[in-house]
PDB file of C-alpha atoms and ligand atoms in Angstrom:
ATOM      1  CA  MET Y 204       0.438  -0.441  -0.086  1.00  0.00           C
ATOM      2  CA  PRO Y 205       1.551   2.792  -0.770  1.00  0.00           C
ATOM      3  CA  HIS Y 206       1.624   4.945   2.404  1.00  0.00           C
ATOM      4  CA  PHE Y 207       3.479   8.031   2.349  1.00  0.00           C
ATOM      5  CA  LEU Y 208       4.449   8.489   5.789  1.00  0.00           C
ATOM      6  CA  ASP Y 209       8.262   9.056   6.571  1.00  0.00           C
ATOM      7  CA  LEU Y 210      10.006  10.668   3.615  1.00  0.00           C
ATOM      8  CA  LEU Y 211      13.389   8.375   3.809  1.00  0.00           C
ATOM      9  CA  ALA Y 212      10.221   5.043   2.815  1.00  0.00           C
ATOM     10  CA  VAL Y 213       9.895   6.516  -0.421  1.00  0.00           C
ATOM     11  CA  PRO Y 214      12.709   6.084  -2.837  1.00  0.00           C
ATOM     12  CA  ALA Y 215      14.082   9.266  -4.081  1.00  0.00           C
ATOM     13  CA  SER Y 216      13.615   8.492  -7.503  1.00  0.00           C
ATOM     14  CA  GLU Y 217       9.932   8.413  -6.289  1.00  0.00           C
ATOM     15  CA  LEU Y 218      10.429  11.863  -4.415  1.00  0.00           C
ATOM     16  CA  ARG Y 219      11.786  13.333  -7.135  1.00  0.00           C
ATOM     17  CA  ALA Y 220       8.768  12.549  -8.962  1.00  0.00           C
ATOM     18  CA  VAL Y 221       6.189  13.623  -7.030  1.00  0.00           C
ATOM     19  CA  LEU Y 222       8.013  17.377  -6.875  1.00  0.00           C
ATOM     20  CA  ASP Y 223       8.106  17.414 -10.332  1.00  0.00           C
ATOM     21  CA  GLU Y 224       4.122  16.571 -10.628  1.00  0.00           C
ATOM     22  CA  SER Y 225       3.928  19.608  -7.473  1.00  0.00           C
ATOM     23  CA  HIS Y 226       5.502  22.147  -9.647  1.00  0.00           C
ATOM     24  CA  ARG Y 227       3.073  21.700 -12.621  1.00  0.00           C
ATOM     25  CA  ILE Y 228       0.480  20.589 -10.723  1.00  0.00           C
ATOM     26  CA  LYS Y 229       1.074  24.620  -9.851  1.00  0.00           C
ATOM     27  CA  ALA Y 230       1.234  25.613 -13.158  1.00  0.00           C
ATOM     28  CA  ALA Y 231      -0.991  24.430 -14.718  1.00  0.00           C
ATOM     29  CA  ARG Y 232      -3.875  26.114 -12.072  1.00  0.00           C
ATOM     30  CA  GLY Y 233      -3.005  29.284 -13.226  1.00  0.00           C
ATOM     31  CA  GLY Y 234      -4.796  31.890 -12.122  1.00  0.00           C
ATOM     32  CA  MET Y 235      -7.999  29.832 -11.681  1.00  0.00           C
ATOM     33  CA  PRO Y 236     -10.318  30.059  -9.346  1.00  0.00           C
ATOM     34  CA  LYS Y 237      -9.429  27.974  -5.753  1.00  0.00           C
ATOM     35  CA  GLY Y 238     -12.358  26.594  -5.329  1.00  0.00           C
ATOM     36  CA  ARG Y 239     -12.477  25.407  -9.814  1.00  0.00           C
ATOM     37  CA  LEU Y 240     -12.022  21.735 -10.054  1.00  0.00           C
ATOM     38  CA  ASP Y 241      -8.280  20.842 -11.751  1.00  0.00           C
ATOM     39  CA  LYS Y 242      -8.555  20.329 -14.883  1.00  0.00           C
ATOM     40  CA  ASP Y 243      -8.548  16.395 -15.164  1.00  0.00           C
ATOM     41  CA  ALA Y 244      -9.888  16.005 -11.134  1.00  0.00           C
ATOM     42  CA  PRO Y 245      -8.607  12.483 -11.143  1.00  0.00           C
ATOM     43  CA  PHE Y 246     -10.607  11.759  -7.967  1.00  0.00           C
ATOM     44  CA  LYS Y 247     -14.834  12.433  -8.469  1.00  0.00           C
ATOM     45  CA  GLY Y 248     -16.176  10.897  -5.763  1.00  0.00           C
ATOM     46  CA  GLU Y 249     -12.976   9.990  -3.796  1.00  0.00           C
ATOM     47  CA  THR Y 250     -12.942  10.521  -0.523  1.00  0.00           C
ATOM     48  CA  LEU Y 251      -9.699  11.800   2.254  1.00  0.00           C
ATOM     49  CA  ALA Y 252     -10.789  12.056   5.905  1.00  0.00           C
ATOM     50  CA  LEU Y 253      -8.556  14.561   7.520  1.00  0.00           C
ATOM     51  CA  ILE Y 254      -7.858  13.504  11.050  1.00  0.00           C
ATOM     52  CA  PHE Y 255      -6.550  15.795  13.408  1.00  0.00           C
ATOM     53  CA  GLU Y 256      -5.751  14.559  17.451  1.00  0.00           C
ATOM     54  CA  LYS Y 257      -4.221  17.868  17.808  1.00  0.00           C
ATOM     55  CA  SER Y 258      -4.100  21.144  16.366  1.00  0.00           C
ATOM     56  CA  SER Y 259      -4.323  22.853  12.614  1.00  0.00           C
ATOM     57  CA  THR Y 260      -4.358  25.426   9.852  1.00  0.00           C
ATOM     58  CA  ARG Y 261      -2.781  25.214   7.002  1.00  0.00           C
ATOM     59  CA  THR Y 262      -2.603  21.269   6.497  1.00  0.00           C
ATOM     60  CA  ARG Y 263      -6.250  20.893   7.724  1.00  0.00           C
ATOM     61  CA  PHE Y 264      -7.891  23.378   4.850  1.00  0.00           C
ATOM     62  CA  SER Y 265      -4.577  22.873   2.537  1.00  0.00           C
ATOM     63  CA  PHE Y 266      -5.691  19.142   1.877  1.00  0.00           C
ATOM     64  CA  ASP Y 267      -9.603  19.593   2.298  1.00  0.00           C
ATOM     65  CA  MET Y 268      -8.767  22.275  -0.471  1.00  0.00           C
ATOM     66  CA  ALA Y 269      -6.284  19.452  -2.518  1.00  0.00           C
ATOM     67  CA  MET Y 270      -8.778  16.883  -2.465  1.00  0.00           C
ATOM     68  CA  GLN Y 271     -11.753  19.443  -3.707  1.00  0.00           C
ATOM     69  CA  GLN Y 272      -9.662  20.253  -6.603  1.00  0.00           C
ATOM     70  CA  LEU Y 273      -8.692  17.123  -8.000  1.00  0.00           C
ATOM     71  CA  GLY Y 274     -12.955  15.868  -7.896  1.00  0.00           C
ATOM     72  CA  GLY Y 275     -13.181  14.532  -4.635  1.00  0.00           C
ATOM     73  CA  ARG Y 276     -13.584  16.104  -0.949  1.00  0.00           C
ATOM     74  CA  GLY Y 277     -12.096  15.975   2.416  1.00  0.00           C
ATOM     75  CA  LEU Y 278     -13.733  14.960   5.299  1.00  0.00           C
ATOM     76  CA  THR Y 279     -12.288  16.859   8.345  1.00  0.00           C
ATOM     77  CA  VAL Y 280     -12.544  14.952  12.154  1.00  0.00           C
ATOM     78  CA  SER Y 281     -10.527  15.801  15.485  1.00  0.00           C
ATOM     79  CA  ALA Y 282     -10.260  12.396  17.388  1.00  0.00           C
ATOM     80  CA  SER Y 283     -11.787  13.562  19.988  1.00  0.00           C
ATOM     81  CA  ASP Y 284     -15.135  13.116  18.484  1.00  0.00           C
ATOM     82  CA  MET Y 285     -14.333   9.947  17.007  1.00  0.00           C
ATOM     83  CA  GLN Y 286     -14.505   6.452  19.347  1.00  0.00           C
ATOM     84  CA  ILE Y 287     -10.432   6.338  19.718  1.00  0.00           C
ATOM     85  CA  GLY Y 288     -11.025   9.503  21.885  1.00  0.00           C
ATOM     86  CA  ARG Y 289     -12.460   7.308  23.487  1.00  0.00           C
ATOM     87  CA  GLY Y 290     -10.591   3.839  23.556  1.00  0.00           C
ATOM     88  CA  GLU Y 291     -11.121   1.773  20.028  1.00  0.00           C
ATOM     89  CA  THR Y 292      -7.925   1.084  19.108  1.00  0.00           C
ATOM     90  CA  ILE Y 293      -6.258   2.713  16.056  1.00  0.00           C
ATOM     91  CA  GLU Y 294      -6.591  -1.487  14.991  1.00  0.00           C
ATOM     92  CA  ASP Y 295     -10.238  -1.297  14.249  1.00  0.00           C
ATOM     93  CA  THR Y 296     -10.280   2.669  13.393  1.00  0.00           C
ATOM     94  CA  ALA Y 297      -7.569   1.647  10.082  1.00  0.00           C
ATOM     95  CA  LYS Y 298      -9.830  -1.663   9.097  1.00  0.00           C
ATOM     96  CA  VAL Y 299     -13.775   0.155   9.191  1.00  0.00           C
ATOM     97  CA  LEU Y 300     -12.494   3.273   7.015  1.00  0.00           C
ATOM     98  CA  SER Y 301     -11.053   0.818   5.022  1.00  0.00           C
ATOM     99  CA  ARG Y 302     -14.544  -0.425   4.047  1.00  0.00           C
ATOM    100  CA  PHE Y 303     -15.388   3.298   2.684  1.00  0.00           C
ATOM    101  CA  ILE Y 304     -12.843   6.000   2.884  1.00  0.00           C
ATOM    102  CA  ASP Y 305     -10.394   6.198  -0.100  1.00  0.00           C
ATOM    103  CA  GLY Y 306      -7.093   7.412   1.809  1.00  0.00           C
ATOM    104  CA  ILE Y 307      -6.861   9.082   5.674  1.00  0.00           C
ATOM    105  CA  MET Y 308      -4.806  11.978   6.025  1.00  0.00           C
ATOM    106  CA  LEU Y 309      -3.806  11.377   9.722  1.00  0.00           C
ATOM    107  CA  ARG Y 310      -1.872  14.404  12.076  1.00  0.00           C
ATOM    108  CA  ALA Y 311      -1.180  12.137  15.382  1.00  0.00           C
ATOM    109  CA  ASN Y 312       0.142  12.841  18.479  1.00  0.00           C
ATOM    110  CA  SER Y 313       2.601   9.686  18.278  1.00  0.00           C
ATOM    111  CA  HIS Y 314       3.483   8.428  15.487  1.00  0.00           C
ATOM    112  CA  ASN Y 315       3.763   4.758  16.206  1.00  0.00           C
ATOM    113  CA  THR Y 316      -0.217   5.889  15.889  1.00  0.00           C
ATOM    114  CA  LEU Y 317       0.509   6.099  12.996  1.00  0.00           C
ATOM    115  CA  LEU Y 318       2.172   3.601  11.819  1.00  0.00           C
ATOM    116  CA  GLY Y 319      -0.180   1.760  13.438  1.00  0.00           C
ATOM    117  CA  LEU Y 320      -3.058   2.752  11.025  1.00  0.00           C
ATOM    118  CA  ALA Y 321      -0.885   2.752   8.609  1.00  0.00           C
ATOM    119  CA  ALA Y 322      -0.135  -1.162   9.203  1.00  0.00           C
ATOM    120  CA  HIS Y 323      -4.052  -2.106   9.617  1.00  0.00           C
ATOM    121  CA  ALA Y 324      -5.457   0.011   6.286  1.00  0.00           C
ATOM    122  CA  ASP Y 325      -6.314  -0.565   3.529  1.00  0.00           C
ATOM    123  CA  ILE Y 326      -5.811   2.127   2.227  1.00  0.00           C
ATOM    124  CA  PRO Y 327      -3.588   4.815   1.622  1.00  0.00           C
ATOM    125  CA  VAL Y 328      -2.557   6.574   4.558  1.00  0.00           C
ATOM    126  CA  ILE Y 329      -1.064  10.090   4.844  1.00  0.00           C
ATOM    127  CA  ASN Y 330       1.071  11.384   7.825  1.00  0.00           C
ATOM    128  CA  GLY Y 331      -0.198  15.596   8.264  1.00  0.00           C
ATOM    129  CA  LEU Y 332       2.433  15.246  11.088  1.00  0.00           C
ATOM    130  CA  THR Y 333       3.963  13.200  14.297  1.00  0.00           C
ATOM    131  CA  ASP Y 334       6.010  14.281  17.182  1.00  0.00           C
ATOM    132  CA  TYR Y 335       8.871  12.402  14.973  1.00  0.00           C
ATOM    133  CA  ASN Y 336       8.106  14.036  11.988  1.00  0.00           C
ATOM    134  CA  HIS Y 337       6.630  16.333   9.694  1.00  0.00           C
ATOM    135  CA  PRO Y 338       6.837  15.122   5.258  1.00  0.00           C
ATOM    136  CA  CYS Y 339       4.139  16.793   3.614  1.00  0.00           C
ATOM    137  CA  GLN Y 340       5.608  19.689   4.708  1.00  0.00           C
ATOM    138  CA  ILE Y 341       9.139  19.234   3.268  1.00  0.00           C
ATOM    139  CA  MET Y 342       8.237  18.592  -0.188  1.00  0.00           C
ATOM    140  CA  ALA Y 343       6.216  21.843   0.454  1.00  0.00           C
ATOM    141  CA  ASP Y 344       9.383  23.534   1.376  1.00  0.00           C
ATOM    142  CA  LEU Y 345      12.267  22.122  -1.282  1.00  0.00           C
ATOM    143  CA  GLN Y 346       8.944  22.793  -3.860  1.00  0.00           C
ATOM    144  CA  THR Y 347       9.642  26.533  -2.470  1.00  0.00           C
ATOM    145  CA  LEU Y 348      13.657  26.599  -2.690  1.00  0.00           C
ATOM    146  CA  GLU Y 349      12.971  25.543  -6.421  1.00  0.00           C
ATOM    147  CA  GLU Y 350      10.859  27.531  -7.269  1.00  0.00           C
ATOM    148  CA  ARG Y 351      13.357  30.600  -6.470  1.00  0.00           C
ATOM    149  CA  GLY Y 352      15.761  29.493  -9.016  1.00  0.00           C
ATOM    150  CA  GLY Y 353      18.062  26.712  -6.710  1.00  0.00           C
ATOM    151  CA  ASP Y 354      19.256  23.235  -7.737  1.00  0.00           C
ATOM    152  CA  LEU Y 355      18.433  21.540  -4.812  1.00  0.00           C
ATOM    153  CA  SER Y 356      21.884  19.378  -4.599  1.00  0.00           C
ATOM    154  CA  ASP Y 357      23.849  22.867  -5.114  1.00  0.00           C
ATOM    155  CA  MET Y 358      22.238  23.723  -1.739  1.00  0.00           C
ATOM    156  CA  SER Y 359      23.332  24.676   1.688  1.00  0.00           C
ATOM    157  CA  LEU Y 360      20.540  25.022   4.333  1.00  0.00           C
ATOM    158  CA  THR Y 361      21.100  25.230   8.246  1.00  0.00           C
ATOM    159  CA  TRP Y 362      18.004  24.796  10.918  1.00  0.00           C
ATOM    160  CA  VAL Y 363      18.541  26.895  13.724  1.00  0.00           C
ATOM    161  CA  GLY Y 364      16.956  25.910  16.909  1.00  0.00           C
ATOM    162  CA  ASP Y 365      15.079  22.958  18.386  1.00  0.00           C
ATOM    163  CA  GLY Y 366      15.855  19.830  16.835  1.00  0.00           C
ATOM    164  CA  ASN Y 367      11.977  18.611  16.357  1.00  0.00           C
ATOM    165  CA  ASN Y 368       9.681  17.221  14.182  1.00  0.00           C
ATOM    166  CA  VAL Y 369      10.361  19.576  11.072  1.00  0.00           C
ATOM    167  CA  ALA Y 370      13.615  19.371  11.223  1.00  0.00           C
ATOM    168  CA  VAL Y 371      14.069  15.050  11.519  1.00  0.00           C
ATOM    169  CA  SER Y 372      12.048  15.539   7.864  1.00  0.00           C
ATOM    170  CA  PHE Y 373      14.826  18.346   6.560  1.00  0.00           C
ATOM    171  CA  ILE Y 374      16.914  14.896   7.873  1.00  0.00           C
ATOM    172  CA  ASN Y 375      15.354  12.849   6.148  1.00  0.00           C
ATOM    173  CA  ALA Y 376      14.778  14.856   2.828  1.00  0.00           C
ATOM    174  CA  ALA Y 377      18.544  15.978   3.137  1.00  0.00           C
ATOM    175  CA  ALA Y 378      19.045  11.891   2.344  1.00  0.00           C
ATOM    176  CA  LYS Y 379      17.007  12.361  -0.667  1.00  0.00           C
ATOM    177  CA  PHE Y 380      17.720  15.448  -2.440  1.00  0.00           C
ATOM    178  CA  GLY Y 381      21.526  15.356  -1.588  1.00  0.00           C
ATOM    179  CA  PHE Y 382      21.566  18.932  -0.374  1.00  0.00           C
ATOM    180  CA  LYS Y 383      23.861  20.283   2.381  1.00  0.00           C
ATOM    181  CA  LEU Y 384      21.472  20.086   5.984  1.00  0.00           C
ATOM    182  CA  ARG Y 385      23.590  21.922   9.178  1.00  0.00           C
ATOM    183  CA  LEU Y 386      21.792  21.425  12.572  1.00  0.00           C
ATOM    184  CA  SER Y 387      22.093  24.226  14.659  1.00  0.00           C
ATOM    185  CA  CYS Y 388      21.129  23.210  18.162  1.00  0.00           C
ATOM    186  CA  PRO Y 389      21.641  23.534  22.126  1.00  0.00           C
ATOM    187  CA  LYS Y 390      22.741  19.844  22.783  1.00  0.00           C
ATOM    188  CA  ALA Y 391      19.833  19.711  25.029  1.00  0.00           C
ATOM    189  CA  TYR Y 392      17.998  19.652  22.226  1.00  0.00           C
ATOM    190  CA  GLN Y 393      20.165  18.014  19.246  1.00  0.00           C
ATOM    191  CA  VAL Y 394      18.559  15.600  17.216  1.00  0.00           C
ATOM    192  CA  SER Y 395      19.154  11.750  18.567  1.00  0.00           C
ATOM    193  CA  ASP Y 396      21.967   9.393  16.513  1.00  0.00           C
ATOM    194  CA  ASN Y 397      19.379   6.975  16.471  1.00  0.00           C
ATOM    195  CA  ILE Y 398      17.556   9.914  13.683  1.00  0.00           C
ATOM    196  CA  LEU Y 399      21.015  10.942  12.207  1.00  0.00           C
ATOM    197  CA  ALA Y 400      22.116   7.489  11.548  1.00  0.00           C
ATOM    198  CA  PRO Y 401      19.334   5.944   8.603  1.00  0.00           C
ATOM    199  CA  ALA Y 402      19.421   9.160   7.372  1.00  0.00           C
ATOM    200  CA  ARG Y 403      23.605   9.901   6.982  1.00  0.00           C
ATOM    201  CA  ALA Y 404      23.752   5.377   6.071  1.00  0.00           C
ATOM    202  CA  GLN Y 405      21.166   6.911   2.760  1.00  0.00           C
ATOM    203  CA  GLY Y 406      23.580   9.901   2.108  1.00  0.00           C
ATOM    204  CA  ALA Y 407      22.699  12.712   3.978  1.00  0.00           C
ATOM    205  CA  LYS Y 408      25.266  15.199   4.360  1.00  0.00           C
ATOM    206  CA  ILE Y 409      24.782  16.789   7.595  1.00  0.00           C
ATOM    207  CA  THR Y 410      27.518  19.209  10.221  1.00  0.00           C
ATOM    208  CA  VAL Y 411      25.965  19.985  13.019  1.00  0.00           C
ATOM    209  CA  ILE Y 412      27.200  23.433  14.552  1.00  0.00           C
ATOM    210  CA  GLU Y 413      26.186  23.987  18.101  1.00  0.00           C
ATOM    211  CA  ASN Y 414      26.691  28.216  17.432  1.00  0.00           C
ATOM    212  CA  PRO Y 415      23.895  29.725  15.210  1.00  0.00           C
ATOM    213  CA  LEU Y 416      25.621  32.101  13.776  1.00  0.00           C
ATOM    214  CA  GLU Y 417      28.655  30.125  12.670  1.00  0.00           C
ATOM    215  CA  ALA Y 418      26.285  27.645  11.207  1.00  0.00           C
ATOM    216  CA  ALA Y 419      24.815  30.368   8.940  1.00  0.00           C
ATOM    217  CA  GLN Y 420      28.171  31.331   7.575  1.00  0.00           C
ATOM    218  CA  ASP Y 421      26.685  31.511   3.943  1.00  0.00           C
ATOM    219  CA  SER Y 422      24.132  29.032   4.116  1.00  0.00           C
ATOM    220  CA  ASP Y 423      21.473  29.237   1.372  1.00  0.00           C
ATOM    221  CA  VAL Y 424      18.712  28.891   3.242  1.00  0.00           C
ATOM    222  CA  ILE Y 425      17.808  29.169   7.356  1.00  0.00           C
ATOM    223  CA  ILE Y 426      15.630  27.702   9.067  1.00  0.00           C
ATOM    224  CA  ALA Y 427      13.478  27.769  12.042  1.00  0.00           C
ATOM    225  CA  ASP Y 428      10.318  26.830  13.627  1.00  0.00           C
ATOM    226  CA  SER Y 429       8.493  26.679  17.239  1.00  0.00           C
ATOM    227  CA  PHE Y 430      10.615  26.467  20.280  1.00  0.00           C
ATOM    228  CA  VAL Y 431       7.239  24.247  21.495  1.00  0.00           C
ATOM    229  CA  SER Y 432       5.576  22.322  20.005  1.00  0.00           C
ATOM    230  CA  MET Y 433       2.555  21.010  19.950  1.00  0.00           C
ATOM    231  CA  GLY Y 434       2.624  18.448  22.679  1.00  0.00           C
ATOM    232  CA  ASP Y 435       5.874  19.728  24.268  1.00  0.00           C
ATOM    233  CA  LYS Y 436       5.518  20.545  27.933  1.00  0.00           C
ATOM    234  CA  ASP Y 437       8.010  22.371  29.825  1.00  0.00           C
ATOM    235  CA  ALA Y 438       7.020  25.553  27.796  1.00  0.00           C
ATOM    236  CA  ASP Y 439       9.041  28.607  29.985  1.00  0.00           C
ATOM    237  CA  ALA Y 440      12.779  25.946  30.122  1.00  0.00           C
ATOM    238  CA  ARG Y 441      12.421  25.431  26.747  1.00  0.00           C
ATOM    239  CA  LEU Y 442      11.792  29.368  26.162  1.00  0.00           C
ATOM    240  CA  GLU Y 443      14.279  29.886  28.072  1.00  0.00           C
ATOM    241  CA  ASP Y 444      16.883  27.620  26.971  1.00  0.00           C
ATOM    242  CA  LEU Y 445      16.248  28.566  23.047  1.00  0.00           C
ATOM    243  CA  MET Y 446      16.481  32.334  22.850  1.00  0.00           C
ATOM    244  CA  PRO Y 447      19.873  32.355  21.555  1.00  0.00           C
ATOM    245  CA  TYR Y 448      18.797  30.405  18.252  1.00  0.00           C
ATOM    246  CA  GLN Y 449      16.582  32.753  17.661  1.00  0.00           C
ATOM    247  CA  VAL Y 450      17.321  34.086  14.138  1.00  0.00           C
ATOM    248  CA  THR Y 451      17.691  37.292  13.498  1.00  0.00           C
ATOM    249  CA  ASP Y 452      18.955  39.856  10.573  1.00  0.00           C
ATOM    250  CA  ALA Y 453      22.595  39.324  12.405  1.00  0.00           C
ATOM    251  CA  ILE Y 454      21.906  35.756  11.900  1.00  0.00           C
ATOM    252  CA  MET Y 455      20.152  36.506   8.376  1.00  0.00           C
ATOM    253  CA  ASN Y 456      22.848  38.515   7.811  1.00  0.00           C
ATOM    254  CA  ALA Y 457      26.286  36.033   7.786  1.00  0.00           C
ATOM    255  CA  ALA Y 458      24.099  33.718   5.118  1.00  0.00           C
ATOM    256  CA  ALA Y 459      24.716  33.645   1.858  1.00  0.00           C
ATOM    257  CA  LYS Y 460      23.264  37.072   0.560  1.00  0.00           C
ATOM    258  CA  ASP Y 461      19.834  36.561  -1.018  1.00  0.00           C
ATOM    259  CA  ALA Y 462      19.385  33.353   1.904  1.00  0.00           C
ATOM    260  CA  VAL Y 463      15.505  32.175   2.048  1.00  0.00           C
ATOM    261  CA  PHE Y 464      14.058  32.400   4.657  1.00  0.00           C
ATOM    262  CA  LEU Y 465      11.894  29.440   5.720  1.00  0.00           C
ATOM    263  CA  HIS Y 466       9.548  29.328   8.787  1.00  0.00           C
ATOM    264  CA  CYS Y 467       6.459  25.585   8.647  1.00  0.00           C
ATOM    265  CA  LEU Y 468       4.125  28.378  10.394  1.00  0.00           C
ATOM    266  CA  PRO Y 469       1.984  28.615  12.787  1.00  0.00           C
ATOM    267  CA  ALA Y 470       5.191  31.669  13.809  1.00  0.00           C
ATOM    268  CA  HIS Y 471       6.106  33.246  16.704  1.00  0.00           C
ATOM    269  CA  ARG Y 472       7.637  36.470  16.617  1.00  0.00           C
ATOM    270  CA  GLY Y 473       9.927  37.056  18.830  1.00  0.00           C
ATOM    271  CA  GLU Y 474      11.225  33.978  20.173  1.00  0.00           C
ATOM    272  CA  GLU Y 475      11.974  32.015  17.251  1.00  0.00           C
ATOM    273  CA  VAL Y 476      12.431  34.543  14.986  1.00  0.00           C
ATOM    274  CA  ALA Y 477      12.653  38.719  15.039  1.00  0.00           C
ATOM    275  CA  ALA Y 478       9.832  39.633  13.180  1.00  0.00           C
ATOM    276  CA  SER Y 479      12.487  42.183  10.540  1.00  0.00           C
ATOM    277  CA  VAL Y 480      13.319  38.689   9.289  1.00  0.00           C
ATOM    278  CA  ILE Y 481      10.479  36.401   9.215  1.00  0.00           C
ATOM    279  CA  ASP Y 482       8.032  40.254   7.544  1.00  0.00           C
ATOM    280  CA  GLY Y 483      11.257  40.674   5.679  1.00  0.00           C
ATOM    281  CA  PRO Y 484      12.053  40.525   1.778  1.00  0.00           C
ATOM    282  CA  GLN Y 485      13.844  37.240   2.628  1.00  0.00           C
ATOM    283  CA  SER Y 486      11.454  35.313   4.081  1.00  0.00           C
ATOM    284  CA  ALA Y 487       9.194  32.863   1.622  1.00  0.00           C
ATOM    285  CA  VAL Y 488       6.756  31.806   4.675  1.00  0.00           C
ATOM    286  CA  PHE Y 489       3.655  32.535   2.459  1.00  0.00           C
ATOM    287  CA  ASP Y 490       4.946  30.689  -0.474  1.00  0.00           C
ATOM    288  CA  GLU Y 491       5.779  28.005   2.073  1.00  0.00           C
ATOM    289  CA  ALA Y 492       1.880  27.677   3.365  1.00  0.00           C
ATOM    290  CA  GLU Y 493       0.506  27.638  -0.352  1.00  0.00           C
ATOM    291  CA  ASN Y 494       2.764  25.737  -1.298  1.00  0.00           C
ATOM    292  CA  ARG Y 495       1.385  23.275   0.980  1.00  0.00           C
ATOM    293  CA  LEU Y 496      -1.538  22.675  -1.724  1.00  0.00           C
ATOM    294  CA  HIS Y 497       0.045  22.185  -5.102  1.00  0.00           C
ATOM    295  CA  ALA Y 498       3.088  19.152  -2.709  1.00  0.00           C
ATOM    296  CA  GLN Y 499      -0.158  17.417  -1.203  1.00  0.00           C
ATOM    297  CA  LYS Y 500      -1.931  17.244  -4.690  1.00  0.00           C
ATOM    298  CA  ALA Y 501       1.382  15.331  -5.768  1.00  0.00           C
ATOM    299  CA  ILE Y 502       1.308  13.502  -2.407  1.00  0.00           C
ATOM    300  CA  ILE Y 503      -2.523  12.260  -2.575  1.00  0.00           C
ATOM    301  CA  ARG Y 504      -1.719  11.442  -6.561  1.00  0.00           C
ATOM    302  CA  TRP Y 505       1.139   9.517  -5.546  1.00  0.00           C
ATOM    303  CA  CYS Y 506      -1.030   7.381  -3.156  1.00  0.00           C
ATOM    304  CA  PHE Y 507      -3.953   7.129  -5.261  1.00  0.00           C
ATOM    305  CA  ASP Y 508      -2.739   6.373  -8.844  1.00  0.00           C
ATOM    306  CA  ALA Y 509       0.070   3.149  -6.811  1.00  0.00           C
TER     307      ALA Y 509
HETATM  308  N1   CP G 283       2.698  23.882   9.053  1.00  0.00           N
HETATM  309  C1   CP G 283       2.042  23.067   9.791  1.00  0.00           C
HETATM  310  O1   CP G 283       1.805  22.368   9.619  1.00  0.00           O
HETATM  311  O2   CP G 283       0.925  24.437  10.004  1.00  0.00           O
HETATM  312  P1   CP G 283      -0.430  23.540  10.984  1.00  0.00           P
HETATM  313  O3   CP G 283      -0.220  23.128  12.104  1.00  0.00           O
HETATM  314  O4   CP G 283      -1.777  25.110  10.336  1.00  0.00           O
HETATM  315  O5   CP G 283      -1.461  22.706   9.929  1.00  0.00           O
HETATM  316  N1  NVA G 284       7.295  22.222  15.357  1.00  0.00           N
HETATM  317  C1  NVA G 284       5.134  22.227  14.990  1.00  0.00           C
HETATM  318  C2  NVA G 284       4.640  22.615  13.724  1.00  0.00           C
HETATM  319  C3  NVA G 284       3.638  22.507  13.607  1.00  0.00           C
HETATM  320  C4  NVA G 284       3.020  22.436  12.548  1.00  0.00           C
HETATM  321  C5  NVA G 284       5.234  21.224  16.278  1.00  0.00           C
HETATM  322  O1  NVA G 284       4.779  19.595  16.016  1.00  0.00           O
HETATM  323  O2  NVA G 284       4.171  21.982  16.786  1.00  0.00           O
END
């Protein structure tokens, strides 16, 4: 079953094809009204369940509109309104939904819940973020970088801040798209070797540089994300520990001229990023947000067409 759970599990050639398809899909729509169907509308009458164990703005609306443009529909449900919220197993949920839904996107607290769903579903399962990773986001981010004229395999990207779920998907993408990735996180917030090792084994070029100004030096892309992710309990300690990793003008100035600033959003100005950076000319954050729609349409096609 073609599930989209983890970039490391998908062959590089297929991810490349998904990204190419995403560029094609975006270009093909031109200035069409947002609710209008794509010319081919390949999934007429098909339904993708959109299940959320935690909050979402971009993922929720972009998947819903993606299915609409593809000719089908998204069916959004909060997990707390389902019987899984009252203890029904994820295995039973997978088997039941497989009987009358065409695919499932899940945003889960625990990656194990997603794996359990995928293991027991006879329909495609797409990862809409877990505590471990956020692969759909990174496909949109890479599309954003390519649109600005870059060849990913020539680029050097720097992640600044918490070594979190979004960082993990950049690490996994580094193994598939050939860019160099620098990780700049305080010691206690670094990504573990368990995560780095399999990506490196697939060819990821990753360096760990604790000092953010040093890590940013001549980098083509600077990336930030929240210091406190959904589900993190220790907000006060995180904010204090991570504040020296705020992406400031000084960090952008250390990077290459015209370096791109990325952030998956939601952002917290004055915490992980200065307002002058995220609202400044080098920021690509709203293109990233838009590209969630296009990239996810390519991902849905990859899952449904297989
Ligand atoms: N970037 C992202 O996944 O945003 P949401 O949490 O709003 O879906
Ligand atoms: N790291 C953030 C990303 C939100 C899209 C979180 O998990 O809350």
